[in-house]
Amino acid sequence: MSDDLCVEVPAATTFRIRWAAAQWEAEQAMALRRAVFCHEQGIFAGDDRDETDARAQLLVAVKCEADDAPGMVVGTVRIHEDEPGVWFGSRLAVHAAYRSHGKIGATLIRLAVSSAHGLGCTKFLAHVQSQNVPLFRRLHWNVLAEETLLGRPHHLMQADLDYYPACLTPGIGMQAMGRSGT
Ligand SMILES: CC(C)(COP(=O)(O)OP(=O)(O)OC[C@H]1O[C@@H](n2cnc3c(N)ncnc32)[C@H](O)[C@@H]1OP(=O)(O)O)[C@@H](O)C(=O)NCCC(=O)NCCS
């Protein structure tokens, strides 16, 4: 076969979505939250951290580097148990350059709910910014109520746990694939 016919296909980027463990993951996740919720959306001034962070589990989406370098956090969410069996997800954010890119947000939601399910969650809720309701509906969430939080329209939504089998290995987590060549 002629070399002229060989076309190099760029490898797709992979993203690992997992419970955060390392300090650098938490630091990059907090920086991403500030970029999204303070600077981009202007919901908080300076810092979005609150008392929930002390009892929440942080999740991260890490862009995997080919040379096994530490990687870069491009997405995050947190989950916490509010009362026995009832869990909430919050502070879902994906870096602006990686949105609609490889189902990073959807995979963060999947691991958030599935890992809580693995810890005995019977009800998983989130106060969803209203512009994101279509995304959550596609992922089998139902609207419970409309509400105004932080001066913005939100929907209280509940995940259908039938679509979120328990994940017992959240430290390994799940993989998402980026578009080819990105
Ligand atoms: C909302 C957010 C986390 C989504 O992350 P994302 O990585 O872009 O989402 P995904 O790529 O996994 O989305 C999966 C699919 O839903 C679509 N989608 C994403 N956000 C959507 C929205 N708000 N409405 C409708 N569809 C949406 C994507 O285009 C994609 O479609 P495809 O399957 O046809 O490719 C991201 O846009 C973000 O960080 N926004 C700013 C912060 C924010 O709003 N946080 C959420 C607070 S509730």
mmCIF file with all atom_site columns, C-alpha atoms and ligand atoms in Angstrom:
data_model
loop_
_atom_site.group_PDB
_atom_site.id
_atom_site.type_symbol
_atom_site.label_atom_id
_atom_site.label_alt_id
_atom_site.label_comp_id
_atom_site.label_asym_id
_atom_site.label_entity_id
_atom_site.label_seq_id
_atom_site.pdbx_PDB_ins_code
_atom_site.Cartn_x
_atom_site.Cartn_y
_atom_site.Cartn_z
_atom_site.occupancy
_atom_site.B_iso_or_equiv
_atom_site.pdbx_formal_charge
_atom_site.auth_seq_id
_atom_site.auth_comp_id
_atom_site.auth_asym_id
_atom_site.auth_atom_id
_atom_site.pdbx_PDB_model_num
ATOM   1   C CA  . MET A 1 1   ? 0.000   0.000  0.000  1.00 0.00 ? 1   MET A CA  1
ATOM   2   C CA  . SER A 1 2   ? 1.310   3.449  -0.854 1.00 0.00 ? 2   SER A CA  1
ATOM   3   C CA  . ASP A 1 3   ? 2.319   5.740  2.026  1.00 0.00 ? 3   ASP A CA  1
ATOM   4   C CA  . ASP A 1 4   ? 0.211   8.411  0.297  1.00 0.00 ? 4   ASP A CA  1
ATOM   5   C CA  . LEU A 1 5   ? -2.909  6.579  1.468  1.00 0.00 ? 5   LEU A CA  1
ATOM   6   C CA  . CYS A 1 6   ? -1.952  6.633  5.158  1.00 0.00 ? 6   CYS A CA  1
ATOM   7   C CA  . VAL A 1 7   ? -3.862  9.349  6.956  1.00 0.00 ? 7   VAL A CA  1
ATOM   8   C CA  . GLU A 1 8   ? -2.966  10.146 10.540 1.00 0.00 ? 8   GLU A CA  1
ATOM   9   C CA  . VAL A 1 9   ? -6.127  10.255 12.660 1.00 0.00 ? 9   VAL A CA  1
ATOM   10  C CA  . PRO A 1 10  ? -5.710  12.449 15.734 1.00 0.00 ? 10  PRO A CA  1
ATOM   11  C CA  . ALA A 1 11  ? -6.414  10.579 18.965 1.00 0.00 ? 11  ALA A CA  1
ATOM   12  C CA  . ALA A 1 12  ? -9.481  11.653 20.909 1.00 0.00 ? 12  ALA A CA  1
ATOM   13  C CA  . THR A 1 13  ? -8.850  13.217 24.302 1.00 0.00 ? 13  THR A CA  1
ATOM   14  C CA  . THR A 1 14  ? -10.058 11.217 27.263 1.00 0.00 ? 14  THR A CA  1
ATOM   15  C CA  . PHE A 1 15  ? -11.437 12.573 30.493 1.00 0.00 ? 15  PHE A CA  1
ATOM   16  C CA  . ARG A 1 16  ? -11.523 10.693 33.791 1.00 0.00 ? 16  ARG A CA  1
ATOM   17  C CA  . ILE A 1 17  ? -14.472 11.573 36.026 1.00 0.00 ? 17  ILE A CA  1
ATOM   18  C CA  . ARG A 1 18  ? -13.877 10.500 39.623 1.00 0.00 ? 18  ARG A CA  1
ATOM   19  C CA  . TRP A 1 19  ? -14.118 11.471 43.256 1.00 0.00 ? 19  TRP A CA  1
ATOM   20  C CA  . ALA A 1 20  ? -11.365 14.007 43.945 1.00 0.00 ? 20  ALA A CA  1
ATOM   21  C CA  . ALA A 1 21  ? -8.528  12.653 46.070 1.00 0.00 ? 21  ALA A CA  1
ATOM   22  C CA  . ALA A 1 22  ? -5.427  14.776 45.499 1.00 0.00 ? 22  ALA A CA  1
ATOM   23  C CA  . GLN A 1 23  ? -4.926  18.307 46.768 1.00 0.00 ? 23  GLN A CA  1
ATOM   24  C CA  . TRP A 1 24  ? -4.238  19.633 43.240 1.00 0.00 ? 24  TRP A CA  1
ATOM   25  C CA  . GLU A 1 25  ? -7.595  18.291 42.087 1.00 0.00 ? 25  GLU A CA  1
ATOM   26  C CA  . ALA A 1 26  ? -9.448  20.125 44.865 1.00 0.00 ? 26  ALA A CA  1
ATOM   27  C CA  . GLU A 1 27  ? -7.485  23.342 44.256 1.00 0.00 ? 27  GLU A CA  1
ATOM   28  C CA  . GLN A 1 28  ? -8.178  23.294 40.501 1.00 0.00 ? 28  GLN A CA  1
ATOM   29  C CA  . ALA A 1 29  ? -11.842 22.440 41.096 1.00 0.00 ? 29  ALA A CA  1
ATOM   30  C CA  . MET A 1 30  ? -12.226 25.447 43.422 1.00 0.00 ? 30  MET A CA  1
ATOM   31  C CA  . ALA A 1 31  ? -10.484 27.697 40.872 1.00 0.00 ? 31  ALA A CA  1
ATOM   32  C CA  . LEU A 1 32  ? -12.871 26.435 38.167 1.00 0.00 ? 32  LEU A CA  1
ATOM   33  C CA  . ARG A 1 33  ? -15.879 27.108 40.409 1.00 0.00 ? 33  ARG A CA  1
ATOM   34  C CA  . ARG A 1 34  ? -14.661 30.670 41.019 1.00 0.00 ? 34  ARG A CA  1
ATOM   35  C CA  . ALA A 1 35  ? -14.187 31.181 37.269 1.00 0.00 ? 35  ALA A CA  1
ATOM   36  C CA  . VAL A 1 36  ? -17.706 29.939 36.498 1.00 0.00 ? 36  VAL A CA  1
ATOM   37  C CA  . PHE A 1 37  ? -19.866 31.057 39.422 1.00 0.00 ? 37  PHE A CA  1
ATOM   38  C CA  . CYS A 1 38  ? -18.057 34.289 40.375 1.00 0.00 ? 38  CYS A CA  1
ATOM   39  C CA  . HIS A 1 39  ? -16.601 35.668 37.155 1.00 0.00 ? 39  HIS A CA  1
ATOM   40  C CA  . GLU A 1 40  ? -18.729 34.141 34.365 1.00 0.00 ? 40  GLU A CA  1
ATOM   41  C CA  . GLN A 1 41  ? -22.137 34.036 36.057 1.00 0.00 ? 41  GLN A CA  1
ATOM   42  C CA  . GLY A 1 42  ? -21.559 36.710 38.717 1.00 0.00 ? 42  GLY A CA  1
ATOM   43  C CA  . ILE A 1 43  ? -23.602 34.801 41.298 1.00 0.00 ? 43  ILE A CA  1
ATOM   44  C CA  . PHE A 1 44  ? -21.011 35.129 44.071 1.00 0.00 ? 44  PHE A CA  1
ATOM   45  C CA  . ALA A 1 45  ? -18.472 37.855 44.785 1.00 0.00 ? 45  ALA A CA  1
ATOM   46  C CA  . GLY A 1 46  ? -14.921 36.575 45.022 1.00 0.00 ? 46  GLY A CA  1
ATOM   47  C CA  . ASP A 1 47  ? -15.508 33.037 46.324 1.00 0.00 ? 47  ASP A CA  1
ATOM   48  C CA  . ASP A 1 48  ? -18.407 30.580 46.087 1.00 0.00 ? 48  ASP A CA  1
ATOM   49  C CA  . ARG A 1 49  ? -17.352 28.249 48.905 1.00 0.00 ? 49  ARG A CA  1
ATOM   50  C CA  . ASP A 1 50  ? -19.863 27.744 51.716 1.00 0.00 ? 50  ASP A CA  1
ATOM   51  C CA  . GLU A 1 51  ? -20.483 25.560 54.760 1.00 0.00 ? 51  GLU A CA  1
ATOM   52  C CA  . THR A 1 52  ? -21.632 22.651 52.560 1.00 0.00 ? 52  THR A CA  1
ATOM   53  C CA  . ASP A 1 53  ? -18.089 22.197 51.277 1.00 0.00 ? 53  ASP A CA  1
ATOM   54  C CA  . ALA A 1 54  ? -16.975 20.959 54.696 1.00 0.00 ? 54  ALA A CA  1
ATOM   55  C CA  . ARG A 1 55  ? -19.277 17.930 54.461 1.00 0.00 ? 55  ARG A CA  1
ATOM   56  C CA  . ALA A 1 56  ? -19.467 17.437 50.703 1.00 0.00 ? 56  ALA A CA  1
ATOM   57  C CA  . GLN A 1 57  ? -17.612 15.007 48.472 1.00 0.00 ? 57  GLN A CA  1
ATOM   58  C CA  . LEU A 1 58  ? -15.981 16.737 45.541 1.00 0.00 ? 58  LEU A CA  1
ATOM   59  C CA  . LEU A 1 59  ? -15.949 15.160 42.074 1.00 0.00 ? 59  LEU A CA  1
ATOM   60  C CA  . VAL A 1 60  ? -13.653 16.176 39.249 1.00 0.00 ? 60  VAL A CA  1
ATOM   61  C CA  . ALA A 1 61  ? -13.338 15.646 35.510 1.00 0.00 ? 61  ALA A CA  1
ATOM   62  C CA  . VAL A 1 62  ? -9.647  15.444 34.632 1.00 0.00 ? 62  VAL A CA  1
ATOM   63  C CA  . LYS A 1 63  ? -8.303  15.818 31.116 1.00 0.00 ? 63  LYS A CA  1
ATOM   64  C CA  . CYS A 1 64  ? -5.859  12.937 30.711 1.00 0.00 ? 64  CYS A CA  1
ATOM   65  C CA  . GLU A 1 65  ? -2.497  13.800 29.222 1.00 0.00 ? 65  GLU A CA  1
ATOM   66  C CA  . ALA A 1 66  ? -0.781  11.377 26.848 1.00 0.00 ? 66  ALA A CA  1
ATOM   67  C CA  . ASP A 1 67  ? 2.499   11.462 28.752 1.00 0.00 ? 67  ASP A CA  1
ATOM   68  C CA  . ASP A 1 68  ? 0.895   10.566 32.107 1.00 0.00 ? 68  ASP A CA  1
ATOM   69  C CA  . ALA A 1 69  ? 1.377   14.127 33.369 1.00 0.00 ? 69  ALA A CA  1
ATOM   70  C CA  . PRO A 1 70  ? -0.985  14.978 36.256 1.00 0.00 ? 70  PRO A CA  1
ATOM   71  C CA  . GLY A 1 71  ? -3.739  16.343 33.999 1.00 0.00 ? 71  GLY A CA  1
ATOM   72  C CA  . MET A 1 72  ? -6.042  19.322 34.271 1.00 0.00 ? 72  MET A CA  1
ATOM   73  C CA  . VAL A 1 73  ? -9.399  19.648 36.011 1.00 0.00 ? 73  VAL A CA  1
ATOM   74  C CA  . VAL A 1 74  ? -11.998 20.713 33.418 1.00 0.00 ? 74  VAL A CA  1
ATOM   75  C CA  . GLY A 1 75  ? -15.168 19.931 35.370 1.00 0.00 ? 75  GLY A CA  1
ATOM   76  C CA  . THR A 1 76  ? -16.473 19.521 38.879 1.00 0.00 ? 76  THR A CA  1
ATOM   77  C CA  . VAL A 1 77  ? -19.540 18.920 41.024 1.00 0.00 ? 77  VAL A CA  1
ATOM   78  C CA  . ARG A 1 78  ? -20.085 18.147 44.695 1.00 0.00 ? 78  ARG A CA  1
ATOM   79  C CA  . ILE A 1 79  ? -22.508 15.834 46.505 1.00 0.00 ? 79  ILE A CA  1
ATOM   80  C CA  . HIS A 1 80  ? -23.618 15.681 50.130 1.00 0.00 ? 80  HIS A CA  1
ATOM   81  C CA  . GLU A 1 81  ? -26.103 13.752 52.251 1.00 0.00 ? 81  GLU A CA  1
ATOM   82  C CA  . ASP A 1 82  ? -28.589 16.260 53.672 1.00 0.00 ? 82  ASP A CA  1
ATOM   83  C CA  . GLU A 1 83  ? -30.575 13.791 55.763 1.00 0.00 ? 83  GLU A CA  1
ATOM   84  C CA  . PRO A 1 84  ? -30.438 9.981  55.871 1.00 0.00 ? 84  PRO A CA  1
ATOM   85  C CA  . GLY A 1 85  ? -30.868 8.707  52.326 1.00 0.00 ? 85  GLY A CA  1
ATOM   86  C CA  . VAL A 1 86  ? -31.434 12.164 50.832 1.00 0.00 ? 86  VAL A CA  1
ATOM   87  C CA  . TRP A 1 87  ? -28.517 13.525 48.792 1.00 0.00 ? 87  TRP A CA  1
ATOM   88  C CA  . PHE A 1 88  ? -27.989 16.777 46.913 1.00 0.00 ? 88  PHE A CA  1
ATOM   89  C CA  . GLY A 1 89  ? -25.692 17.652 44.055 1.00 0.00 ? 89  GLY A CA  1
ATOM   90  C CA  . SER A 1 90  ? -24.484 21.222 43.567 1.00 0.00 ? 90  SER A CA  1
ATOM   91  C CA  . ARG A 1 91  ? -21.841 23.498 42.011 1.00 0.00 ? 91  ARG A CA  1
ATOM   92  C CA  . LEU A 1 92  ? -21.792 21.613 38.704 1.00 0.00 ? 92  LEU A CA  1
ATOM   93  C CA  . ALA A 1 93  ? -19.354 23.390 36.398 1.00 0.00 ? 93  ALA A CA  1
ATOM   94  C CA  . VAL A 1 94  ? -17.473 22.561 33.206 1.00 0.00 ? 94  VAL A CA  1
ATOM   95  C CA  . HIS A 1 95  ? -14.654 24.754 31.874 1.00 0.00 ? 95  HIS A CA  1
ATOM   96  C CA  . ALA A 1 96  ? -16.095 26.969 29.114 1.00 0.00 ? 96  ALA A CA  1
ATOM   97  C CA  . ALA A 1 97  ? -13.677 25.539 26.511 1.00 0.00 ? 97  ALA A CA  1
ATOM   98  C CA  . TYR A 1 98  ? -14.837 21.963 27.221 1.00 0.00 ? 98  TYR A CA  1
ATOM   99  C CA  . ARG A 1 99  ? -18.623 22.356 27.162 1.00 0.00 ? 99  ARG A CA  1
ATOM   100 C CA  . SER A 1 100 ? -20.661 20.186 24.755 1.00 0.00 ? 100 SER A CA  1
ATOM   101 C CA  . HIS A 1 101 ? -17.333 18.563 24.093 1.00 0.00 ? 101 HIS A CA  1
ATOM   102 C CA  . GLY A 1 102 ? -17.440 15.009 25.391 1.00 0.00 ? 102 GLY A CA  1
ATOM   103 C CA  . LYS A 1 103 ? -20.402 14.677 27.719 1.00 0.00 ? 103 LYS A CA  1
ATOM   104 C CA  . ILE A 1 104 ? -18.262 15.851 30.630 1.00 0.00 ? 104 ILE A CA  1
ATOM   105 C CA  . GLY A 1 105 ? -21.179 17.483 32.461 1.00 0.00 ? 105 GLY A CA  1
ATOM   106 C CA  . ALA A 1 106 ? -23.450 14.498 31.829 1.00 0.00 ? 106 ALA A CA  1
ATOM   107 C CA  . THR A 1 107 ? -20.793 12.080 33.125 1.00 0.00 ? 107 THR A CA  1
ATOM   108 C CA  . LEU A 1 108 ? -20.233 14.206 36.233 1.00 0.00 ? 108 LEU A CA  1
ATOM   109 C CA  . ILE A 1 109 ? -23.980 14.003 36.878 1.00 0.00 ? 109 ILE A CA  1
ATOM   110 C CA  . ARG A 1 110 ? -23.937 10.241 36.250 1.00 0.00 ? 110 ARG A CA  1
ATOM   111 C CA  . LEU A 1 111 ? -21.127 9.592  38.722 1.00 0.00 ? 111 LEU A CA  1
ATOM   112 C CA  . ALA A 1 112 ? -22.574 12.031 41.272 1.00 0.00 ? 112 ALA A CA  1
ATOM   113 C CA  . VAL A 1 113 ? -25.882 10.177 41.401 1.00 0.00 ? 113 VAL A CA  1
ATOM   114 C CA  . SER A 1 114 ? -24.501 6.647  40.966 1.00 0.00 ? 114 SER A CA  1
ATOM   115 C CA  . SER A 1 115 ? -21.866 7.030  43.680 1.00 0.00 ? 115 SER A CA  1
ATOM   116 C CA  . ALA A 1 116 ? -24.459 8.413  46.111 1.00 0.00 ? 116 ALA A CA  1
ATOM   117 C CA  . HIS A 1 117 ? -26.697 5.486  45.138 1.00 0.00 ? 117 HIS A CA  1
ATOM   118 C CA  . GLY A 1 118 ? -23.816 3.192  46.090 1.00 0.00 ? 118 GLY A CA  1
ATOM   119 C CA  . LEU A 1 119 ? -23.824 4.776  49.561 1.00 0.00 ? 119 LEU A CA  1
ATOM   120 C CA  . GLY A 1 120 ? -27.530 4.134  50.175 1.00 0.00 ? 120 GLY A CA  1
ATOM   121 C CA  . CYS A 1 121 ? -29.089 7.205  48.568 1.00 0.00 ? 121 CYS A CA  1
ATOM   122 C CA  . THR A 1 122 ? -32.848 6.809  48.093 1.00 0.00 ? 122 THR A CA  1
ATOM   123 C CA  . LYS A 1 123 ? -33.534 10.334 46.830 1.00 0.00 ? 123 LYS A CA  1
ATOM   124 C CA  . PHE A 1 124 ? -31.116 12.509 44.833 1.00 0.00 ? 124 PHE A CA  1
ATOM   125 C CA  . LEU A 1 125 ? -32.041 16.169 44.354 1.00 0.00 ? 125 LEU A CA  1
ATOM   126 C CA  . ALA A 1 126 ? -30.555 19.333 42.879 1.00 0.00 ? 126 ALA A CA  1
ATOM   127 C CA  . HIS A 1 127 ? -31.525 22.981 42.591 1.00 0.00 ? 127 HIS A CA  1
ATOM   128 C CA  . VAL A 1 128 ? -30.943 23.284 38.843 1.00 0.00 ? 128 VAL A CA  1
ATOM   129 C CA  . GLN A 1 129 ? -30.476 26.634 37.106 1.00 0.00 ? 129 GLN A CA  1
ATOM   130 C CA  . SER A 1 130 ? -33.506 26.819 34.844 1.00 0.00 ? 130 SER A CA  1
ATOM   131 C CA  . GLN A 1 131 ? -31.531 27.099 31.587 1.00 0.00 ? 131 GLN A CA  1
ATOM   132 C CA  . ASN A 1 132 ? -30.146 23.633 32.320 1.00 0.00 ? 132 ASN A CA  1
ATOM   133 C CA  . VAL A 1 133 ? -33.499 21.871 32.851 1.00 0.00 ? 133 VAL A CA  1
ATOM   134 C CA  . PRO A 1 134 ? -33.455 20.341 29.318 1.00 0.00 ? 134 PRO A CA  1
ATOM   135 C CA  . LEU A 1 135 ? -30.053 18.782 30.020 1.00 0.00 ? 135 LEU A CA  1
ATOM   136 C CA  . PHE A 1 136 ? -31.288 17.213 33.267 1.00 0.00 ? 136 PHE A CA  1
ATOM   137 C CA  . ARG A 1 137 ? -34.576 16.040 31.719 1.00 0.00 ? 137 ARG A CA  1
ATOM   138 C CA  . ARG A 1 138 ? -32.589 14.187 29.056 1.00 0.00 ? 138 ARG A CA  1
ATOM   139 C CA  . LEU A 1 139 ? -30.696 12.492 31.882 1.00 0.00 ? 139 LEU A CA  1
ATOM   140 C CA  . HIS A 1 140 ? -33.916 11.211 33.529 1.00 0.00 ? 140 HIS A CA  1
ATOM   141 C CA  . TRP A 1 141 ? -34.504 13.903 36.122 1.00 0.00 ? 141 TRP A CA  1
ATOM   142 C CA  . ASN A 1 142 ? -37.996 15.160 36.965 1.00 0.00 ? 142 ASN A CA  1
ATOM   143 C CA  . VAL A 1 143 ? -39.060 18.641 38.000 1.00 0.00 ? 143 VAL A CA  1
ATOM   144 C CA  . LEU A 1 144 ? -40.504 18.873 41.544 1.00 0.00 ? 144 LEU A CA  1
ATOM   145 C CA  . ALA A 1 145 ? -40.869 22.649 41.846 1.00 0.00 ? 145 ALA A CA  1
ATOM   146 C CA  . GLU A 1 146 ? -39.910 26.002 40.385 1.00 0.00 ? 146 GLU A CA  1
ATOM   147 C CA  . GLU A 1 147 ? -38.051 28.327 42.733 1.00 0.00 ? 147 GLU A CA  1
ATOM   148 C CA  . THR A 1 148 ? -35.940 31.469 42.895 1.00 0.00 ? 148 THR A CA  1
ATOM   149 C CA  . LEU A 1 149 ? -32.534 31.063 44.500 1.00 0.00 ? 149 LEU A CA  1
ATOM   150 C CA  . LEU A 1 150 ? -29.753 33.639 44.667 1.00 0.00 ? 150 LEU A CA  1
ATOM   151 C CA  . GLY A 1 151 ? -32.036 35.916 42.669 1.00 0.00 ? 151 GLY A CA  1
ATOM   152 C CA  . ARG A 1 152 ? -32.158 33.478 39.735 1.00 0.00 ? 152 ARG A CA  1
ATOM   153 C CA  . PRO A 1 153 ? -34.772 31.056 38.413 1.00 0.00 ? 153 PRO A CA  1
ATOM   154 C CA  . HIS A 1 154 ? -34.128 27.471 39.442 1.00 0.00 ? 154 HIS A CA  1
ATOM   155 C CA  . HIS A 1 155 ? -35.976 24.148 39.309 1.00 0.00 ? 155 HIS A CA  1
ATOM   156 C CA  . LEU A 1 156 ? -35.847 21.627 42.149 1.00 0.00 ? 156 LEU A CA  1
ATOM   157 C CA  . MET A 1 157 ? -35.272 18.342 40.319 1.00 0.00 ? 157 MET A CA  1
ATOM   158 C CA  . GLN A 1 158 ? -34.995 14.680 41.294 1.00 0.00 ? 158 GLN A CA  1
ATOM   159 C CA  . ALA A 1 159 ? -32.986 11.955 39.546 1.00 0.00 ? 159 ALA A CA  1
ATOM   160 C CA  . ASP A 1 160 ? -34.744 8.719  38.601 1.00 0.00 ? 160 ASP A CA  1
ATOM   161 C CA  . LEU A 1 161 ? -32.439 6.274  40.381 1.00 0.00 ? 161 LEU A CA  1
ATOM   162 C CA  . ASP A 1 162 ? -33.525 3.437  38.080 1.00 0.00 ? 162 ASP A CA  1
ATOM   163 C CA  . TYR A 1 163 ? -31.220 5.009  35.495 1.00 0.00 ? 163 TYR A CA  1
ATOM   164 C CA  . TYR A 1 164 ? -28.281 5.354  37.903 1.00 0.00 ? 164 TYR A CA  1
ATOM   165 C CA  . PRO A 1 165 ? -26.990 1.956  39.013 1.00 0.00 ? 165 PRO A CA  1
ATOM   166 C CA  . ALA A 1 166 ? -24.885 2.098  42.164 1.00 0.00 ? 166 ALA A CA  1
ATOM   167 C CA  . CYS A 1 167 ? -21.222 2.851  41.547 1.00 0.00 ? 167 CYS A CA  1
ATOM   168 C CA  . LEU A 1 168 ? -18.998 1.289  44.214 1.00 0.00 ? 168 LEU A CA  1
ATOM   169 C CA  . THR A 1 169 ? -15.675 2.440  42.758 1.00 0.00 ? 169 THR A CA  1
ATOM   170 C CA  . PRO A 1 170 ? -15.990 6.251  42.613 1.00 0.00 ? 170 PRO A CA  1
ATOM   171 C CA  . GLY A 1 171 ? -12.234 6.694  43.053 1.00 0.00 ? 171 GLY A CA  1
ATOM   172 C CA  . ILE A 1 172 ? -11.755 5.005  39.684 1.00 0.00 ? 172 ILE A CA  1
ATOM   173 C CA  . GLY A 1 173 ? -14.888 6.606  38.330 1.00 0.00 ? 173 GLY A CA  1
ATOM   174 C CA  . MET A 1 174 ? -15.930 6.820  34.693 1.00 0.00 ? 174 MET A CA  1
ATOM   175 C CA  . GLN A 1 175 ? -14.443 7.877  31.383 1.00 0.00 ? 175 GLN A CA  1
ATOM   176 C CA  . ALA A 1 176 ? -15.697 10.405 28.845 1.00 0.00 ? 176 ALA A CA  1
ATOM   177 C CA  . MET A 1 177 ? -14.285 10.781 25.349 1.00 0.00 ? 177 MET A CA  1
ATOM   178 C CA  . GLY A 1 178 ? -13.617 14.157 23.772 1.00 0.00 ? 178 GLY A CA  1
ATOM   179 C CA  . ARG A 1 179 ? -14.123 14.933 20.140 1.00 0.00 ? 179 ARG A CA  1
ATOM   180 C CA  . SER A 1 180 ? -11.411 13.554 17.892 1.00 0.00 ? 180 SER A CA  1
ATOM   181 C CA  . GLY A 1 181 ? -8.379  15.799 17.641 1.00 0.00 ? 181 GLY A CA  1
ATOM   182 C CA  . THR A 1 182 ? -9.273  18.009 20.621 1.00 0.00 ? 182 THR A CA  1
HETATM 183 C C1  . LIG B 2 .   ? -24.330 22.960 32.427 1.00 0.00 ? 1   LIG B C1  1
HETATM 184 C C2  . LIG B 2 .   ? -22.937 22.418 32.108 1.00 0.00 ? 1   LIG B C2  1
HETATM 185 C C3  . LIG B 2 .   ? -22.317 21.837 33.363 1.00 0.00 ? 1   LIG B C3  1
HETATM 186 C C4  . LIG B 2 .   ? -23.073 21.316 31.037 1.00 0.00 ? 1   LIG B C4  1
HETATM 187 O O1  . LIG B 2 .   ? -21.797 20.728 30.838 1.00 0.00 ? 1   LIG B O1  1
HETATM 188 P P1  . LIG B 2 .   ? -21.385 20.098 29.409 1.00 0.00 ? 1   LIG B P1  1
HETATM 189 O O2  . LIG B 2 .   ? -20.114 19.354 29.610 1.00 0.00 ? 1   LIG B O2  1
HETATM 190 O O3  . LIG B 2 .   ? -21.397 21.147 28.360 1.00 0.00 ? 1   LIG B O3  1
HETATM 191 O O4  . LIG B 2 .   ? -22.574 19.110 29.149 1.00 0.00 ? 1   LIG B O4  1
HETATM 192 P P2  . LIG B 2 .   ? -22.544 17.801 28.237 1.00 0.00 ? 1   LIG B P2  1
HETATM 193 O O5  . LIG B 2 .   ? -21.619 17.997 27.071 1.00 0.00 ? 1   LIG B O5  1
HETATM 194 O O6  . LIG B 2 .   ? -22.317 16.613 29.072 1.00 0.00 ? 1   LIG B O6  1
HETATM 195 O O7  . LIG B 2 .   ? -24.070 17.792 27.741 1.00 0.00 ? 1   LIG B O7  1
HETATM 196 C C5  . LIG B 2 .   ? -24.654 16.621 27.217 1.00 0.00 ? 1   LIG B C5  1
HETATM 197 C C6  . LIG B 2 .   ? -25.592 17.049 26.104 1.00 0.00 ? 1   LIG B C6  1
HETATM 198 O O8  . LIG B 2 .   ? -26.540 18.002 26.598 1.00 0.00 ? 1   LIG B O8  1
HETATM 199 C C7  . LIG B 2 .   ? -26.406 19.235 25.887 1.00 0.00 ? 1   LIG B C7  1
HETATM 200 N N1  . LIG B 2 .   ? -26.556 20.332 26.842 1.00 0.00 ? 1   LIG B N1  1
HETATM 201 C C8  . LIG B 2 .   ? -25.634 20.809 27.697 1.00 0.00 ? 1   LIG B C8  1
HETATM 202 N N2  . LIG B 2 .   ? -26.139 21.836 28.401 1.00 0.00 ? 1   LIG B N2  1
HETATM 203 C C9  . LIG B 2 .   ? -27.407 21.997 27.967 1.00 0.00 ? 1   LIG B C9  1
HETATM 204 C C10 . LIG B 2 .   ? -28.456 22.900 28.312 1.00 0.00 ? 1   LIG B C10 1
HETATM 205 N N3  . LIG B 2 .   ? -28.274 23.846 29.257 1.00 0.00 ? 1   LIG B N3  1
HETATM 206 N N4  . LIG B 2 .   ? -29.642 22.783 27.672 1.00 0.00 ? 1   LIG B N4  1
HETATM 207 C C11 . LIG B 2 .   ? -29.826 21.835 26.714 1.00 0.00 ? 1   LIG B C11 1
HETATM 208 N N5  . LIG B 2 .   ? -28.862 20.940 26.346 1.00 0.00 ? 1   LIG B N5  1
HETATM 209 C C12 . LIG B 2 .   ? -27.682 21.031 26.969 1.00 0.00 ? 1   LIG B C12 1
HETATM 210 C C13 . LIG B 2 .   ? -25.032 19.185 25.279 1.00 0.00 ? 1   LIG B C13 1
HETATM 211 O O9  . LIG B 2 .   ? -24.941 19.985 24.125 1.00 0.00 ? 1   LIG B O9  1
HETATM 212 C C14 . LIG B 2 .   ? -24.886 17.725 24.949 1.00 0.00 ? 1   LIG B C14 1
HETATM 213 O O10 . LIG B 2 .   ? -25.632 17.431 23.775 1.00 0.00 ? 1   LIG B O10 1
HETATM 214 P P3  . LIG B 2 .   ? -25.199 16.247 22.763 1.00 0.00 ? 1   LIG B P3  1
HETATM 215 O O11 . LIG B 2 .   ? -25.402 14.968 23.543 1.00 0.00 ? 1   LIG B O11 1
HETATM 216 O O12 . LIG B 2 .   ? -26.148 16.401 21.636 1.00 0.00 ? 1   LIG B O12 1
HETATM 217 O O13 . LIG B 2 .   ? -23.774 16.492 22.425 1.00 0.00 ? 1   LIG B O13 1
HETATM 218 C C15 . LIG B 2 .   ? -22.023 23.543 31.531 1.00 0.00 ? 1   LIG B C15 1
HETATM 219 O O14 . LIG B 2 .   ? -22.688 24.145 30.438 1.00 0.00 ? 1   LIG B O14 1
HETATM 220 C C16 . LIG B 2 .   ? -21.648 24.623 32.542 1.00 0.00 ? 1   LIG B C16 1
HETATM 221 O O15 . LIG B 2 .   ? -20.676 24.467 33.290 1.00 0.00 ? 1   LIG B O15 1
HETATM 222 N N6  . LIG B 2 .   ? -22.404 25.753 32.578 1.00 0.00 ? 1   LIG B N6  1
HETATM 223 C C17 . LIG B 2 .   ? -22.120 26.862 33.457 1.00 0.00 ? 1   LIG B C17 1
HETATM 224 C C18 . LIG B 2 .   ? -22.385 26.535 34.912 1.00 0.00 ? 1   LIG B C18 1
HETATM 225 C C19 . LIG B 2 .   ? -23.758 25.975 35.143 1.00 0.00 ? 1   LIG B C19 1
HETATM 226 O O16 . LIG B 2 .   ? -24.751 26.369 34.534 1.00 0.00 ? 1   LIG B O16 1
HETATM 227 N N7  . LIG B 2 .   ? -23.796 24.998 36.074 1.00 0.00 ? 1   LIG B N7  1
HETATM 228 C C20 . LIG B 2 .   ? -24.988 24.222 36.344 1.00 0.00 ? 1   LIG B C20 1
HETATM 229 C C21 . LIG B 2 .   ? -25.775 24.803 37.438 1.00 0.00 ? 1   LIG B C21 1
HETATM 230 S S1  . LIG B 2 .   ? -27.318 23.887 37.603 1.00 0.00 ? 1   LIG B S1  1
#
